Tab-separated table of C-alpha atoms and ligand atoms in Angstrom:
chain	number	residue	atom	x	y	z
D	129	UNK	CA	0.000	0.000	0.000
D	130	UNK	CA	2.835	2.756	1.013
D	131	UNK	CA	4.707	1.522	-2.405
D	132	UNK	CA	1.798	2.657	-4.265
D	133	UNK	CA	1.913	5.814	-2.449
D	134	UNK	CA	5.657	6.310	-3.046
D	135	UNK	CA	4.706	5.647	-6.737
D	136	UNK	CA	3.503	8.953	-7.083
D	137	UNK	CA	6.260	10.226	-6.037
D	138	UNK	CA	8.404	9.269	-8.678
D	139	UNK	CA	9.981	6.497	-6.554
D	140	UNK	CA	10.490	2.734	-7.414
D	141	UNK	CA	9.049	1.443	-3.922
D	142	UNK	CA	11.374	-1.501	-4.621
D	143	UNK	CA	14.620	0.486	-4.274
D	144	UNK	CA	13.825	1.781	-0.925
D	145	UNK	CA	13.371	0.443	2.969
D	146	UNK	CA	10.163	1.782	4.555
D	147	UNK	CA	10.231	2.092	8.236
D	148	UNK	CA	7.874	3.056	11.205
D	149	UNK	CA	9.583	6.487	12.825
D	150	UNK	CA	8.987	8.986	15.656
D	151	UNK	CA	6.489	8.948	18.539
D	152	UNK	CA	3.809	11.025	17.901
D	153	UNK	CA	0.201	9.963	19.085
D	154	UNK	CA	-2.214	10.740	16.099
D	155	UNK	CA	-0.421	10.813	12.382
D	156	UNK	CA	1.346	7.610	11.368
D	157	UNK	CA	5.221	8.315	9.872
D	158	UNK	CA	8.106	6.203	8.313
D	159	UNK	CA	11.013	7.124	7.508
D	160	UNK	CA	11.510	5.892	4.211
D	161	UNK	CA	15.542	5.207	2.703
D	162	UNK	CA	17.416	3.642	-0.063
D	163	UNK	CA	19.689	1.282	-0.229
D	164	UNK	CA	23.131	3.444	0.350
D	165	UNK	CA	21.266	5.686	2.481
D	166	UNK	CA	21.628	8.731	0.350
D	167	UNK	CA	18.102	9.355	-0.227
D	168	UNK	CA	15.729	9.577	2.770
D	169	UNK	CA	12.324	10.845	3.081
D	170	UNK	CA	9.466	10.995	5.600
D	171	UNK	CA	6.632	9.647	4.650
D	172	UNK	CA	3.508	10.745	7.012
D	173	UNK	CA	-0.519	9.554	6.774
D	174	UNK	CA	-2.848	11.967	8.118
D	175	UNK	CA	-5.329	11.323	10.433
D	176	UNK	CA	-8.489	11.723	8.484
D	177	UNK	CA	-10.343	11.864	12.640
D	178	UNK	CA	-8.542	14.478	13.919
D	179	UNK	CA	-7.649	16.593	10.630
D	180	UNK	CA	-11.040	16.621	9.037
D	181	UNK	CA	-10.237	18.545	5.998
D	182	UNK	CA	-6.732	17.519	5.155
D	183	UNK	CA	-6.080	19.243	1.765
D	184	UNK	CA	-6.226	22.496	4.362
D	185	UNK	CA	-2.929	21.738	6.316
D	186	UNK	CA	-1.550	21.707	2.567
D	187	UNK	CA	-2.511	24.689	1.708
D	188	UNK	CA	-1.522	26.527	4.718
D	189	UNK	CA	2.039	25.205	4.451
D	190	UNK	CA	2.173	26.456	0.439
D	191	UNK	CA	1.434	29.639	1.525
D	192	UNK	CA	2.995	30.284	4.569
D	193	UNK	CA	6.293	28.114	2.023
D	194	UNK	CA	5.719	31.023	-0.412
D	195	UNK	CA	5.926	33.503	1.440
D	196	UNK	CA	8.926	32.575	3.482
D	197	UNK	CA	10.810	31.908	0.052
D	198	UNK	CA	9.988	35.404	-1.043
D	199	UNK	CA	10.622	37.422	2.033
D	200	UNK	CA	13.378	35.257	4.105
D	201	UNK	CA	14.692	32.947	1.656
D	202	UNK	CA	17.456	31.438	3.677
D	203	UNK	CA	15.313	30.198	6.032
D	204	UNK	CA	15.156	26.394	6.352
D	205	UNK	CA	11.592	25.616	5.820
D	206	UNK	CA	10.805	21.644	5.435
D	207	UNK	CA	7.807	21.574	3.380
D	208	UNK	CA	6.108	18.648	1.674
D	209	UNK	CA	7.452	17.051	-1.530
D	210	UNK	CA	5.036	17.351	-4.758
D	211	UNK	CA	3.880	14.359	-7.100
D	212	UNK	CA	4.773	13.708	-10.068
D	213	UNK	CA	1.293	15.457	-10.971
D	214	UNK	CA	2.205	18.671	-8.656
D	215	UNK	CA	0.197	17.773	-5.531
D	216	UNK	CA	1.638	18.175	-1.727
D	217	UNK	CA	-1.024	15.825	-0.442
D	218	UNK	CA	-2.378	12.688	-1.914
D	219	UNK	CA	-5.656	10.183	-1.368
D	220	UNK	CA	-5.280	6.568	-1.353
D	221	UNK	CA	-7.867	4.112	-0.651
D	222	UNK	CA	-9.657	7.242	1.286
D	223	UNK	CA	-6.030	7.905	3.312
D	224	UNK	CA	-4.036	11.510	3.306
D	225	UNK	CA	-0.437	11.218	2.611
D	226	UNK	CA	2.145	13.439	2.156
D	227	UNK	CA	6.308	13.216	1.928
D	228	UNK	CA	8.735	15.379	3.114
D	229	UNK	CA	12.486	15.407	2.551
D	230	UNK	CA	14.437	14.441	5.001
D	231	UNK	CA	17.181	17.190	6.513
D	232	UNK	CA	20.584	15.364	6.565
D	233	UNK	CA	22.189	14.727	9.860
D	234	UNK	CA	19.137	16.024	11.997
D	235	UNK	CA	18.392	14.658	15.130
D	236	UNK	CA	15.543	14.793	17.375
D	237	UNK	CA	15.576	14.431	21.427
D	238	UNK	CA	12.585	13.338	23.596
D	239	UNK	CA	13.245	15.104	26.641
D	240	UNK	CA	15.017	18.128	27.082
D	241	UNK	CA	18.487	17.771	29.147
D	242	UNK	CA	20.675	21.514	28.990
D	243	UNK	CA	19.539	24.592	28.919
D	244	UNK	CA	21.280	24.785	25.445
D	245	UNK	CA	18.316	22.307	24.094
D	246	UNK	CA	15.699	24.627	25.509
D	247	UNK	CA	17.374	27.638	24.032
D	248	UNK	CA	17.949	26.471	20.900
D	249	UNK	CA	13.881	25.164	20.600
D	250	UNK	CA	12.705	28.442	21.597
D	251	UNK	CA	14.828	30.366	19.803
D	252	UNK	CA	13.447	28.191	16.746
D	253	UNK	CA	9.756	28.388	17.273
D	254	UNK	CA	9.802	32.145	17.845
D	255	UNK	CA	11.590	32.698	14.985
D	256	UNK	CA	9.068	30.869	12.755
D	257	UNK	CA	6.716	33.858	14.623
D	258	UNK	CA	8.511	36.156	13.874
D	259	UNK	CA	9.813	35.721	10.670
D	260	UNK	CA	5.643	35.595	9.904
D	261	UNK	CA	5.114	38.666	11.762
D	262	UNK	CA	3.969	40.489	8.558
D	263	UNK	CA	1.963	37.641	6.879
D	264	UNK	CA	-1.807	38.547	7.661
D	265	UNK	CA	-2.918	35.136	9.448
D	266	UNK	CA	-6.116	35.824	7.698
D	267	UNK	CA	-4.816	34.095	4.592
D	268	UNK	CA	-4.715	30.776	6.820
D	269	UNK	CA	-7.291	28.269	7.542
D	270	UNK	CA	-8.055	26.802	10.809
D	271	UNK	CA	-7.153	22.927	10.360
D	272	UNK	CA	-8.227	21.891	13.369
D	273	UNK	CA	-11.196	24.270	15.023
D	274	UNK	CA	-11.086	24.806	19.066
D	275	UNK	CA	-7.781	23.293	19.133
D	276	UNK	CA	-6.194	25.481	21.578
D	277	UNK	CA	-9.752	26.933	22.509
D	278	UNK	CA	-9.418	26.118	26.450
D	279	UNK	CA	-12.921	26.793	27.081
D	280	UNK	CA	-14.072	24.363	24.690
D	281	UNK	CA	-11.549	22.005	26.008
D	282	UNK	CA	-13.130	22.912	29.316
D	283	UNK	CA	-16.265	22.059	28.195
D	284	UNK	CA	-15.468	18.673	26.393
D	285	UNK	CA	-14.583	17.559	29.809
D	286	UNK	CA	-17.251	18.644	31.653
D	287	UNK	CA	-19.911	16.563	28.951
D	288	UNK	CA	-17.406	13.471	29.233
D	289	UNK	CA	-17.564	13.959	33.140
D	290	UNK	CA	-21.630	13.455	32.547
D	291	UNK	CA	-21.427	11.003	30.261
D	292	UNK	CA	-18.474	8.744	31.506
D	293	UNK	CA	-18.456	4.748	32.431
D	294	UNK	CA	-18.964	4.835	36.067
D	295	UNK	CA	-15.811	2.770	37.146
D	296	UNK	CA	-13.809	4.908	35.128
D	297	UNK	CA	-15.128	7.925	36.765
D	298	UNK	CA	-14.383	6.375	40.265
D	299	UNK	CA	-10.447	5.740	39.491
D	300	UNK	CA	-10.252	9.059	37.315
D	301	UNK	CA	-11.883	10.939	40.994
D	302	UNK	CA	-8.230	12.673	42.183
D	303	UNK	CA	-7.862	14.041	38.903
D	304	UNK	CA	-11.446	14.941	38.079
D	305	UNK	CA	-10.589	17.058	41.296
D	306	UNK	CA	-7.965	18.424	40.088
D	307	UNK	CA	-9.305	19.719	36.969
D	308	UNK	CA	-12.322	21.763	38.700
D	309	UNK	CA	-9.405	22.710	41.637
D	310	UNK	CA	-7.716	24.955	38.569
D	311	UNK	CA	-10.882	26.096	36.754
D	312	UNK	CA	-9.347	29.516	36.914
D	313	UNK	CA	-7.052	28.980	34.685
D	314	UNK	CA	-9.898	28.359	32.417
D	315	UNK	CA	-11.896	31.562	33.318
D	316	UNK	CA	-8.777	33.587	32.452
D	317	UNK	CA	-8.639	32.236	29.163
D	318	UNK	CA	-12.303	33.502	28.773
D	319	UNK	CA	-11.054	36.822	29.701
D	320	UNK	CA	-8.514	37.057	27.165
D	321	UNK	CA	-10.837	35.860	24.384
D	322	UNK	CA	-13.489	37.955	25.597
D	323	UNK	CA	-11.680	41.394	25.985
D	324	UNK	CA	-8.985	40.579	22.879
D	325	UNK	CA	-5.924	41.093	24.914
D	326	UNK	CA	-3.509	39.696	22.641
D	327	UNK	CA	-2.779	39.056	18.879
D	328	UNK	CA	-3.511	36.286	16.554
D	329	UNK	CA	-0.244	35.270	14.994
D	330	UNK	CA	0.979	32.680	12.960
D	331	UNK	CA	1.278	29.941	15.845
D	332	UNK	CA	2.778	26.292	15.404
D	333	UNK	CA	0.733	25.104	18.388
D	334	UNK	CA	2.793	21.576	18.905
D	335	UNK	CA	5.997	22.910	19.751
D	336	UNK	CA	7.139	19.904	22.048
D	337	UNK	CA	10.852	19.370	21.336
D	338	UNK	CA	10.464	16.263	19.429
D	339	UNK	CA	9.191	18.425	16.514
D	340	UNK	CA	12.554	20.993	16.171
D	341	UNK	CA	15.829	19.896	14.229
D	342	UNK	CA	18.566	19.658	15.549
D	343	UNK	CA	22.258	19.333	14.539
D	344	UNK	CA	24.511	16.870	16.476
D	345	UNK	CA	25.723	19.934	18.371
D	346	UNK	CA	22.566	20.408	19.374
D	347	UNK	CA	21.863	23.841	17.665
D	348	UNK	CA	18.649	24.393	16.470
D	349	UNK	CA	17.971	23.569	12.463
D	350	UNK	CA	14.762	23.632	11.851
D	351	UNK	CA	10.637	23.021	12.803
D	352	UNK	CA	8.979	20.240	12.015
D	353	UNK	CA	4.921	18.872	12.343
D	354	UNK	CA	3.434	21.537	10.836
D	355	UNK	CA	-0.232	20.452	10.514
D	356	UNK	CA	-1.975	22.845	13.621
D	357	UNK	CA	0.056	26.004	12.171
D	358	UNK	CA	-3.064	28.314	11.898
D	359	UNK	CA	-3.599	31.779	13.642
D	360	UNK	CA	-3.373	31.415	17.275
D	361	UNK	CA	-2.005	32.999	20.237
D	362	UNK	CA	1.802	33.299	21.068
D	363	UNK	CA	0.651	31.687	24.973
D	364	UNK	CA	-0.374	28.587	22.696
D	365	UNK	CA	3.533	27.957	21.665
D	366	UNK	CA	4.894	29.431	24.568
D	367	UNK	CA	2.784	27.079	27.069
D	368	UNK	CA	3.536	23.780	25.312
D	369	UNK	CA	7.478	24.300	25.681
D	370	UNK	CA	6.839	24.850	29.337
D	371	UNK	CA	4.812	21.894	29.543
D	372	UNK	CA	7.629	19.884	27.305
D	373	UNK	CA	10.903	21.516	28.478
D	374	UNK	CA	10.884	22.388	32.195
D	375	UNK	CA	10.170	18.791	33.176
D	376	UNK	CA	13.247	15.976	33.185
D	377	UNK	CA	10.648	13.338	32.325
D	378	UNK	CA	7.801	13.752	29.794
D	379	UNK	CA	3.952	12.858	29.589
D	380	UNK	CA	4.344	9.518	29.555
D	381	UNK	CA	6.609	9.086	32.854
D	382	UNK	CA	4.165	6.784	35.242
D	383	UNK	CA	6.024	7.949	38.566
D	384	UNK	CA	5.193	11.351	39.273
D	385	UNK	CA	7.440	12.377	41.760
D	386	UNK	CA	9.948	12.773	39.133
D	387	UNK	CA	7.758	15.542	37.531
D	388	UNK	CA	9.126	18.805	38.168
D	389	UNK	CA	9.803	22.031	37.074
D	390	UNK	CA	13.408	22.956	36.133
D	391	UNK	CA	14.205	26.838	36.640
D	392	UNK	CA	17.072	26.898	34.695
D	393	UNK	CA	15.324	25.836	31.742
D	394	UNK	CA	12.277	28.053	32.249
D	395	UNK	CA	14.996	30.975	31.824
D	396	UNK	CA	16.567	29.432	28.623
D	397	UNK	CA	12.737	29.483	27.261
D	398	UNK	CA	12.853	33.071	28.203
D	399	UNK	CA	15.621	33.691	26.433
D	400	UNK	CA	15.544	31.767	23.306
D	401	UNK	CA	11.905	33.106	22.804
D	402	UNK	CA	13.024	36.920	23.338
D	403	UNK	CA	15.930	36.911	21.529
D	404	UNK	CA	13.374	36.723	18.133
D	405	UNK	CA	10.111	37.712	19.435
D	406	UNK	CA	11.528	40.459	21.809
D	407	UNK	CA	10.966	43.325	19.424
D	408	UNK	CA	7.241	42.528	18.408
D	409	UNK	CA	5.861	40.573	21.495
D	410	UNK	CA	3.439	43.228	22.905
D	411	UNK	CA	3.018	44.233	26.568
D	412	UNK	CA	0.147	41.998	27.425
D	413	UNK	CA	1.718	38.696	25.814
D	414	UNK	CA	4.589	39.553	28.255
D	415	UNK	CA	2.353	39.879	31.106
D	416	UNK	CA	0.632	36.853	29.894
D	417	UNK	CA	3.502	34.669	29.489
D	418	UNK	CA	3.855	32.889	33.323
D	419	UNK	CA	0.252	31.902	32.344
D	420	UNK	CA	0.717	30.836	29.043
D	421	UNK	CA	2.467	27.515	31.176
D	422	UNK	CA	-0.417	27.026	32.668
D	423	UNK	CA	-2.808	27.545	30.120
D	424	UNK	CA	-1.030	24.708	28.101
D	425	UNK	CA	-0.057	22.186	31.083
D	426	UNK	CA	-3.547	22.020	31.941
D	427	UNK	CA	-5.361	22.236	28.873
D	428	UNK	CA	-3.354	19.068	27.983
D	429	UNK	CA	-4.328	17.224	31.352
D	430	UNK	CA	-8.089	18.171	30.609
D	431	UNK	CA	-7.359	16.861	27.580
D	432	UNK	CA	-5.665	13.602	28.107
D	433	UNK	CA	-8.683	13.435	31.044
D	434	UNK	CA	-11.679	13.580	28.773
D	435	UNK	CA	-10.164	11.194	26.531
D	436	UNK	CA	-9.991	8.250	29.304
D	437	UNK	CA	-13.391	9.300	30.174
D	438	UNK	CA	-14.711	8.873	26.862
D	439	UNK	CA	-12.961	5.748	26.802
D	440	UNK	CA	-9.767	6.156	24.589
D	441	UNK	CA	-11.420	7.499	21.451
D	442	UNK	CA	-8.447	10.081	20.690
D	443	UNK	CA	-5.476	9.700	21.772
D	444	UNK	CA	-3.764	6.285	20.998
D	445	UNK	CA	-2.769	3.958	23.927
D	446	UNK	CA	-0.768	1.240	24.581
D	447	UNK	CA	-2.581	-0.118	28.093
D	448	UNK	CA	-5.848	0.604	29.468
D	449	UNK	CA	-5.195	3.847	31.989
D	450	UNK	CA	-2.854	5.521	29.491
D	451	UNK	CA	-4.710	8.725	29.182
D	452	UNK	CA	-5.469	8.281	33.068
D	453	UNK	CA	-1.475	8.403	33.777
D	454	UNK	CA	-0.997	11.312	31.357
D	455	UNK	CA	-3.494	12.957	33.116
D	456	UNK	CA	-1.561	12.536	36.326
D	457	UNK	CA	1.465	13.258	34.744
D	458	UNK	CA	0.605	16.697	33.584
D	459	UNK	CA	-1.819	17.437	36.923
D	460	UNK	CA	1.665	16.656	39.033
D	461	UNK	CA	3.254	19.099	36.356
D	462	UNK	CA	0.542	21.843	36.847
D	463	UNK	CA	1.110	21.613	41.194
D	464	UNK	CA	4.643	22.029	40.232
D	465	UNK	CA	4.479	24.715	37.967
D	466	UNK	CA	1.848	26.610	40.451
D	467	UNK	CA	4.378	26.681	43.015
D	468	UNK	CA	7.289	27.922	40.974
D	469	UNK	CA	5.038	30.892	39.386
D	470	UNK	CA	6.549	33.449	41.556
D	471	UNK	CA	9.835	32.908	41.322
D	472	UNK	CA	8.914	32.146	37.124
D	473	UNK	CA	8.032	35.579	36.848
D	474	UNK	CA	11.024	37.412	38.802
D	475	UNK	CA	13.225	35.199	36.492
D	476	UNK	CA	11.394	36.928	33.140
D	477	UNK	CA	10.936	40.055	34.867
D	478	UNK	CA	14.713	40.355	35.467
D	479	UNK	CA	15.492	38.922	31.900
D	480	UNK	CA	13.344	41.479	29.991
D	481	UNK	CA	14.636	44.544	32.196
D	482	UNK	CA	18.078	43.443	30.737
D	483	UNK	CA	16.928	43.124	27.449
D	484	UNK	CA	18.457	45.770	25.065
D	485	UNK	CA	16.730	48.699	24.841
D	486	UNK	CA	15.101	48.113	21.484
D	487	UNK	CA	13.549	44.402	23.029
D	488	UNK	CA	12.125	46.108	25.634
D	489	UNK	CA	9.707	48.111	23.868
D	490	UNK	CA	5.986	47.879	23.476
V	2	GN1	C1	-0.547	15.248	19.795
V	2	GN1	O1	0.695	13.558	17.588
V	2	GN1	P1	1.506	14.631	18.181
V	2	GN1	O2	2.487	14.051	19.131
V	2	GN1	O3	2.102	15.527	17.154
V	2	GN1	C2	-1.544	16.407	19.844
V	2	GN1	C3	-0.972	17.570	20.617
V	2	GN1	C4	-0.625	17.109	22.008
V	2	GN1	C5	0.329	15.916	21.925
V	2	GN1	C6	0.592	15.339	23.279
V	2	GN1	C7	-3.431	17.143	16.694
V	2	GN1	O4	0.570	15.628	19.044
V	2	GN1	O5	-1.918	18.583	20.715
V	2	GN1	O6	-0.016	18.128	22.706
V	2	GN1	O7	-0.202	14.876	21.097
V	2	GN1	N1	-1.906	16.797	18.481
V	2	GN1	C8	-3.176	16.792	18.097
V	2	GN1	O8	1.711	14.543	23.199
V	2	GN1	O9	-4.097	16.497	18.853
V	3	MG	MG1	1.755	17.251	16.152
């Protein structure tokens, strides 16, 4: 089936080794190689689910491609390959596809270890901000509505709370705590809808570090998984490398006393995000930035929640209280982050009153 894919590529499937690749928990991707190893691609299916209207992710990335090639044409930007018949996106048996090149002698990490990883990261995904400052995000389509939308999210859980298997509701009780104990964080997010405190920008809203390039020096090369860039709000990329970077162990870590929040690598975030966004981040996104950890960390718990309340219908899982220990994960991440907050924002406060003059505008 993926050789007849590859076909329309202009590849002889026979010539090349197809392989499963990466750890992401909705599209399916191989990594797909010749013989001598000279000619790699990535070869990604989309999920039809969760992307409903998959021709718009394509579209997005051609324009957002063609614009970057015109206005900042040295930036590395890894878009998808075209067919032999010029499309970036291709049907089979009623399945997306799409294949990417793939960028010689990148790596990616799963967890971030030095401050230099968290740097580099941030430094990437605000550049790809940045460099989009000036493209009006009304050109883009939303591929995925209410994505980041934390009230819906808010509201998905409360239905699944309603609607939810009773035994699973019993051993899902601490959490389902949890989740109404930080309802503010939800009502603030109203607020900020509500009143239009911040910007839409061009946001990348999956910025874990398992989707930036690296080099095997670790410096930054490039972002990848760009399927939920739409207009969005900076908190949105922000909040999801604090939920990603800060702890030593990810989502999927089962003990939670290792979950904790690394200072050190909260002020590499910082740093790497100001030293592109500095000059156009307004005052409010500044003021807003502590939060956007919050927003993110427990948007994804509520997320991860509702989906073992549902019964695993989103998220895939490899044993049955998966989504239950993600949940747990990123609740012990939230109580972790909550009591870090003030020193959080003395460590950006101090950072941006050192920032050179022309940063610390706005
Ligand atoms: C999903 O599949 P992946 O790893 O790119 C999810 C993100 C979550 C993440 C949690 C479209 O991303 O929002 O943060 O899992 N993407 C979608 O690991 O739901
Ligand atoms: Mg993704």
């Amino acid at each position: 089936m993926l050789n007849n894919i590859l076909s329309k590529f202009g590849l002889e499937a026979t010539n090349y080794h197809i392989q499963k690749f990466g750890g992401g928990l909705i599209n399916g991707t191989w990594k797909v190689t010749d013989g001598e190893k000279s000619d790699q691609f990535i070869l990604q299916q989309i999920n039809k689910n969760v992307f409903k209207t998959p021709q718009d992710i394509a579209d997005n990335i051609s324009k957002i491609g063609a614009y970057l090639d015109l206005h900042h044409p040295e930036y590395l930007f890894v878009s998808p390959l075209a067919t032999t018949d010029g499309s970036y996106i291709i049907e089979d048996n009623d399945e997306y596809y799409r294949l990417f090149p793939y960028v010689k002698n990148s790596i990616t990490i799963d967890t971030v270890k030095s401050t230099q990883e968290a740097f580099e990261a941030a430094q990437q995904f605000a550049r790809f901000t940045y460099l989009l400052a000036d493209f009006s995000v009304d050109h883009l389509t939303y591929t995925f509505k209410g994505f980041h939308d934390l009230t819906t999210r808010y509201n998905q859980f409360r239905q699944a709370v309603k609607t939810a298997d009773p035994e699973r509701m019993l051993v899902a009780r601490e959490a389902i705590e949890k989740a109404n104990l930080y309802q503010d964080v939800a009502l603030t997010y109203e607020n900020i809808v509500k009143d239009k405190l911040i910007p839409f920008r061009v946001i990348h809203h999956d910025t874990k570090i398992s989707n930036i390039l690296f080099d095997e020096s670790r410096n930054g090369l490039c972002v990848i998984d760009l399927d939920t860039v739409m207009p969005g709000y900076c908190i949105s990329d922000i909040g999801d490398m604090m939920r990603t970077y800060l702890s030593p162990y990810n989502e999927e870590e089962r003990d939670i006393t290792k979950i904790v929040v690394r200072e050190e690598i909260f002020k590499a975030i910082v740093e790497g995000y100001f030293s592109e966004m500095g000059t156009v981040i307004t005052e409010m996104e500044r003021n807003l930035f502590v939060y956007a950890g919050k927003f993110m960390i427990y948007m994804q718990a509520l997320r991860f929640l509702t989906d073992y309340l549902n019964g695993d219908i989103y998220y895939h899982t490899t044993y049955p209280e998966h989504n239950l220990v993600r949940a747990n994960n990123q609740f012990a991440l939230l109580d972790s982050y909550h009591a870090a907050e003030g020193r959080f924002q003395q460590i950006l406060d101090t950072i941006i009153s050192n920032l050179p003059i022309k940063h610390n505008i706005a």
